[in-house]
Amino acid sequence: MFRRHSHPWWKSFIYAYAGLRRVFLRERNFRFHLVVATMVIVAGILFRLTFIEWAIIFLAIGLVLGLETVNTSVEAICDVIKPEKHGSVRRIKDMAAGAVMIASLTSAMVGVVILGPHAWNWFMRVIGSK
């Protein structure tokens, strides 16, 4: 009923790390999303976000990075199955990229909603102190 794995459970983390390392090294968009995520985290630290705000920010970051990784996997599978150009493969790749775009735009909106008021208050304090 249950398939036994041929490796200890902790090796799954090693394999997952290898996959993430590969995505990081080969995918420019993944690195871009990591840079944006880092900037958002730094802003969150500076603005002293609440626990709930952090939870929402981390969910948004995880969603984008996770979908970017899945998108990369879908593209790799398509390239193995059908290396030559093919209309169906192009549509599949476009749909996977569209999922990343939806997550990215949604995360950007989350960032504006959460960080925007903090940035506005900071800006007003800076302007008011002059």
Tab-separated table of C-alpha atoms in Angstrom:
chain	number	residue	atom	x	y	z
A	1	MET	CA	0.000	0.000	0.000
A	2	PHE	CA	2.701	2.517	0.948
A	3	ARG	CA	5.858	2.651	-1.083
A	4	ARG	CA	9.052	2.485	0.914
A	5	HIS	CA	11.678	5.060	0.085
A	6	SER	CA	15.168	3.900	-0.629
A	7	HIS	CA	16.694	6.761	1.343
A	8	PRO	CA	16.346	8.159	4.863
A	9	TRP	CA	13.679	10.889	5.242
A	10	TRP	CA	16.246	13.601	5.940
A	11	LYS	CA	17.837	13.119	2.511
A	12	SER	CA	14.693	14.677	1.047
A	13	PHE	CA	15.949	17.991	2.439
A	14	ILE	CA	19.276	17.511	0.666
A	15	TYR	CA	17.493	16.820	-2.633
A	16	ALA	CA	15.187	19.829	-2.122
A	17	TYR	CA	18.196	22.052	-1.371
A	18	ALA	CA	19.889	20.809	-4.559
A	19	GLY	CA	16.767	21.699	-6.547
A	20	LEU	CA	16.531	25.170	-5.035
A	21	ARG	CA	20.237	25.735	-5.629
A	22	ARG	CA	19.782	24.750	-9.275
A	23	VAL	CA	16.821	27.140	-9.664
A	24	PHE	CA	18.793	29.932	-7.972
A	25	LEU	CA	21.848	29.445	-10.188
A	26	ARG	CA	19.983	29.058	-13.477
A	27	GLU	CA	16.874	31.215	-13.234
A	28	ARG	CA	17.232	34.991	-13.432
A	29	ASN	CA	13.575	35.537	-12.456
A	30	PHE	CA	13.986	33.505	-9.266
A	31	ARG	CA	16.968	35.655	-8.279
A	32	PHE	CA	14.976	38.799	-9.094
A	33	HIS	CA	12.136	37.641	-6.829
A	34	LEU	CA	14.672	36.907	-4.069
A	35	VAL	CA	16.102	40.437	-4.352
A	36	VAL	CA	12.618	41.942	-4.138
A	37	ALA	CA	11.785	39.663	-1.183
A	38	THR	CA	14.961	40.786	0.585
A	39	MET	CA	14.056	44.450	0.049
A	40	VAL	CA	10.561	43.819	1.433
A	41	ILE	CA	12.010	42.049	4.484
A	42	VAL	CA	14.425	44.927	5.128
A	43	ALA	CA	11.543	47.411	4.811
A	44	GLY	CA	9.486	45.272	7.189
A	45	ILE	CA	12.279	45.327	9.756
A	46	LEU	CA	12.644	49.093	9.441
A	47	PHE	CA	8.887	49.633	9.717
A	48	ARG	CA	8.553	47.144	12.602
A	49	LEU	CA	5.736	45.141	11.092
A	50	THR	CA	3.262	43.340	13.332
A	51	PHE	CA	3.164	39.555	13.612
A	52	ILE	CA	0.151	39.344	11.297
A	53	GLU	CA	1.770	41.653	8.745
A	54	TRP	CA	4.888	39.454	8.763
A	55	ALA	CA	2.786	36.327	8.327
A	56	ILE	CA	1.049	37.786	5.279
A	57	ILE	CA	4.332	39.054	3.796
A	58	PHE	CA	6.017	35.659	4.226
A	59	LEU	CA	3.022	33.869	2.691
A	60	ALA	CA	3.215	36.180	-0.327
A	61	ILE	CA	6.987	35.669	-0.677
A	62	GLY	CA	6.633	31.897	-0.356
A	63	LEU	CA	3.843	31.819	-2.920
A	64	VAL	CA	5.894	33.685	-5.531
A	65	LEU	CA	9.114	31.739	-4.958
A	66	GLY	CA	7.253	28.431	-4.863
A	67	LEU	CA	5.380	29.122	-8.086
A	68	GLU	CA	8.557	30.338	-9.778
A	69	THR	CA	10.143	27.000	-8.869
A	70	VAL	CA	7.128	25.061	-10.188
A	71	ASN	CA	7.190	27.153	-13.376
A	72	THR	CA	10.853	26.282	-13.869
A	73	SER	CA	10.022	22.597	-13.368
A	74	VAL	CA	7.153	22.714	-15.868
A	75	GLU	CA	9.411	24.352	-18.451
A	76	ALA	CA	12.134	21.736	-17.885
A	77	ILE	CA	9.653	18.869	-18.235
A	78	CYS	CA	8.258	20.375	-21.441
A	79	ASP	CA	11.759	20.769	-22.876
A	80	VAL	CA	12.553	17.108	-22.174
A	81	ILE	CA	9.275	15.798	-23.597
A	82	LYS	CA	9.205	18.045	-26.651
A	83	PRO	CA	12.598	19.714	-27.319
A	84	GLU	CA	11.467	21.158	-30.647
A	85	LYS	CA	9.062	24.089	-30.818
A	86	HIS	CA	5.457	23.042	-30.445
A	87	GLY	CA	2.284	25.101	-29.990
A	88	SER	CA	0.935	23.026	-27.095
A	89	VAL	CA	4.234	23.197	-25.230
A	90	ARG	CA	4.340	26.987	-25.704
A	91	ARG	CA	0.796	27.300	-24.294
A	92	ILE	CA	1.680	25.125	-21.281
A	93	LYS	CA	4.782	27.196	-20.558
A	94	ASP	CA	2.810	30.431	-20.967
A	95	MET	CA	0.144	29.239	-18.519
A	96	ALA	CA	2.760	28.309	-15.921
A	97	ALA	CA	4.395	31.721	-16.355
A	98	GLY	CA	0.951	33.310	-16.014
A	99	ALA	CA	0.542	31.650	-12.620
A	100	VAL	CA	3.788	33.277	-11.492
A	101	MET	CA	2.580	36.632	-12.807
A	102	ILE	CA	-0.690	36.358	-10.873
A	103	ALA	CA	1.207	35.524	-7.680
A	104	SER	CA	3.702	38.335	-8.277
A	105	LEU	CA	1.030	40.962	-8.913
A	106	THR	CA	-0.975	39.786	-5.915
A	107	SER	CA	2.152	39.907	-3.753
A	108	ALA	CA	2.912	43.404	-4.998
A	109	MET	CA	-0.590	44.478	-3.978
A	110	VAL	CA	-0.078	42.873	-0.561
A	111	GLY	CA	3.183	44.798	-0.257
A	112	VAL	CA	1.495	48.085	-1.123
A	113	VAL	CA	-1.354	47.474	1.319
A	114	ILE	CA	0.964	46.490	4.179
A	115	LEU	CA	4.073	48.599	3.550
A	116	GLY	CA	2.344	51.597	1.962
A	117	PRO	CA	0.864	53.080	5.153
A	118	HIS	CA	4.147	52.537	7.012
A	119	ALA	CA	6.082	54.242	4.201
A	120	TRP	CA	3.578	57.110	4.127
A	121	ASN	CA	3.850	57.644	7.897
A	122	TRP	CA	7.647	57.590	7.683
A	123	PHE	CA	7.586	60.057	4.793
A	124	MET	CA	5.246	62.409	6.689
A	125	ARG	CA	7.530	62.279	9.761
A	126	VAL	CA	10.551	63.133	7.606
A	127	ILE	CA	8.712	65.991	5.877
A	128	GLY	CA	7.272	67.223	9.169
A	129	SER	CA	10.659	67.344	10.871
A	130	LYS	CA	12.077	69.816	8.329
